[in-house]
Structure formats: structure tokens, C-alpha cells
Coordinates of C-alpha atoms in Angstrom, one line a residue:
X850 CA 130.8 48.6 61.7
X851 CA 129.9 47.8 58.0
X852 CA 127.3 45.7 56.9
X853 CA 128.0 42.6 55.1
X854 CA 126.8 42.3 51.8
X855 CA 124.4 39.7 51.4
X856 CA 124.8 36.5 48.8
X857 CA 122.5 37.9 47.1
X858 CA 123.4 41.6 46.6
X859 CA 123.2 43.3 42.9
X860 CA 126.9 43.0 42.4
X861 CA 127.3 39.2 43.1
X862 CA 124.5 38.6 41.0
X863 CA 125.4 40.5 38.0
X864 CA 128.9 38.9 39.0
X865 CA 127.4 35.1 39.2
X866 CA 125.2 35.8 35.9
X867 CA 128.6 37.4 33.6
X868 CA 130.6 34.2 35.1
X869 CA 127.5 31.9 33.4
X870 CA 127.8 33.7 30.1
X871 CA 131.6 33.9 29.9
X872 CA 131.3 29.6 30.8
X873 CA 128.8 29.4 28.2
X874 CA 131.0 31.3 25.4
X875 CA 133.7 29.8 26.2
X876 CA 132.9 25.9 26.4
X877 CA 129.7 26.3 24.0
X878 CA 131.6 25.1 20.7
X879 CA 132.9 22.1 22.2
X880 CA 129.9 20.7 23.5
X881 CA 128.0 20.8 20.4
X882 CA 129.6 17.6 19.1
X883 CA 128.6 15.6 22.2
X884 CA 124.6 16.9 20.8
X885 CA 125.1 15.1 17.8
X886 CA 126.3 12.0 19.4
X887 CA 123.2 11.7 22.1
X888 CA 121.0 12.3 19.2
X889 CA 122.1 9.2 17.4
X890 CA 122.5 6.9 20.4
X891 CA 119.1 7.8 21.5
X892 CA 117.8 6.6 17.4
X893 CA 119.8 3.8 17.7
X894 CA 118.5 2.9 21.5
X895 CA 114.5 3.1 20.2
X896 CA 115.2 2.0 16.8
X897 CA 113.7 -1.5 17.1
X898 CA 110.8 -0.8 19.1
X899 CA 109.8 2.2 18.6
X900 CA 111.2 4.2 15.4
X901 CA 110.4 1.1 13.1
X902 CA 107.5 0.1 13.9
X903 CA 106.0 3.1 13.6
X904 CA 107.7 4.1 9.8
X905 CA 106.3 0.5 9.1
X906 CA 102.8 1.1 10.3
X907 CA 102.4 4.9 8.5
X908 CA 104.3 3.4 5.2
X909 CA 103.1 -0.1 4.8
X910 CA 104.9 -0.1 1.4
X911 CA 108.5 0.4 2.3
X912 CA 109.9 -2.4 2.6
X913 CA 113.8 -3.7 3.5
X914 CA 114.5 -3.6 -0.4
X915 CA 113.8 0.6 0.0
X916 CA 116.2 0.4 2.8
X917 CA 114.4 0.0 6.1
X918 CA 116.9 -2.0 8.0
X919 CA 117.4 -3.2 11.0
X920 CA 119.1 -0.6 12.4
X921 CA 120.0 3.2 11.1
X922 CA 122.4 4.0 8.6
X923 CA 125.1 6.8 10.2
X924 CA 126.2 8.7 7.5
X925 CA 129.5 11.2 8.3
X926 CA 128.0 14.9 8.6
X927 CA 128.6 17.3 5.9
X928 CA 131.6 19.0 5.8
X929 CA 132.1 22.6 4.6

């Protein structure tokens, strides 16, 4: 009778491990965007009371006149 290879034999993980990096190459580029988007809802989420404040503490001299506002500015990102 043959033995049954185990779930975690050599060949299923090198199998499992080549399966990750083909997932990773493959849906990498298209998850990049979502980054960018997490990034500026977490500024805009601690904007108020944390991000501000603290600009305002370590740059007593900016004022709203050099364009601390309320809330951040989104600018579109750079194109090439």
C-alpha cells in the first residue's frame, strides 16, 4: 500500500508557495490604487484631531492664510 503524502510534503509546499507568488504577480498592479486611497482616507479621518493640531503646535506661525485648512487639499497624482 502506498503512503499518503502528507499536507505538508515538499511538493505541496513549493506547490502552495509558487500559487502565492503567481497571486501576487498577477493581482499586485491592481491593488496598488486601493494603497493610495486608504492612505488619504486615513489623513482625512485624523485630520482634525490629530494631524492639525500637531502641524499647529510645531509651527505656531502657519496660519489658515499659508493654507492650513480645515481639512486636506487632494491633489490628482502625477501622471507620466
Amino acid at each position: 500500500m502506498a503512503k499518503k503524502p502528507s499536507s505538508t510534503s515538499p511538493g505541496r509546499i513549493s506547490l502552495r508557495i509558487t500559487t502565492l507568488l503567481l497571486f501576487v504577480l498577477i493581482f499586485g498592479g491592481a491593488v496598488s490604487a486601493y494603497s493610495v486611497l486608504t492612505h488619504e482616507q486615513i489623513v482625512d479621518l485624523v485630520w482634525a484631531d490629530d494631524i492639525r493640531p500637531l502641524l499647529l503646535s510645531r509651527f505656531p506661525a502657519l496660519t489658515e492664510a499659508l493654507g492650513l485648512k480645515d481639512k486636506p487639499v487632494r491633489t490628482a497624482p502625477p501622471t507620466e
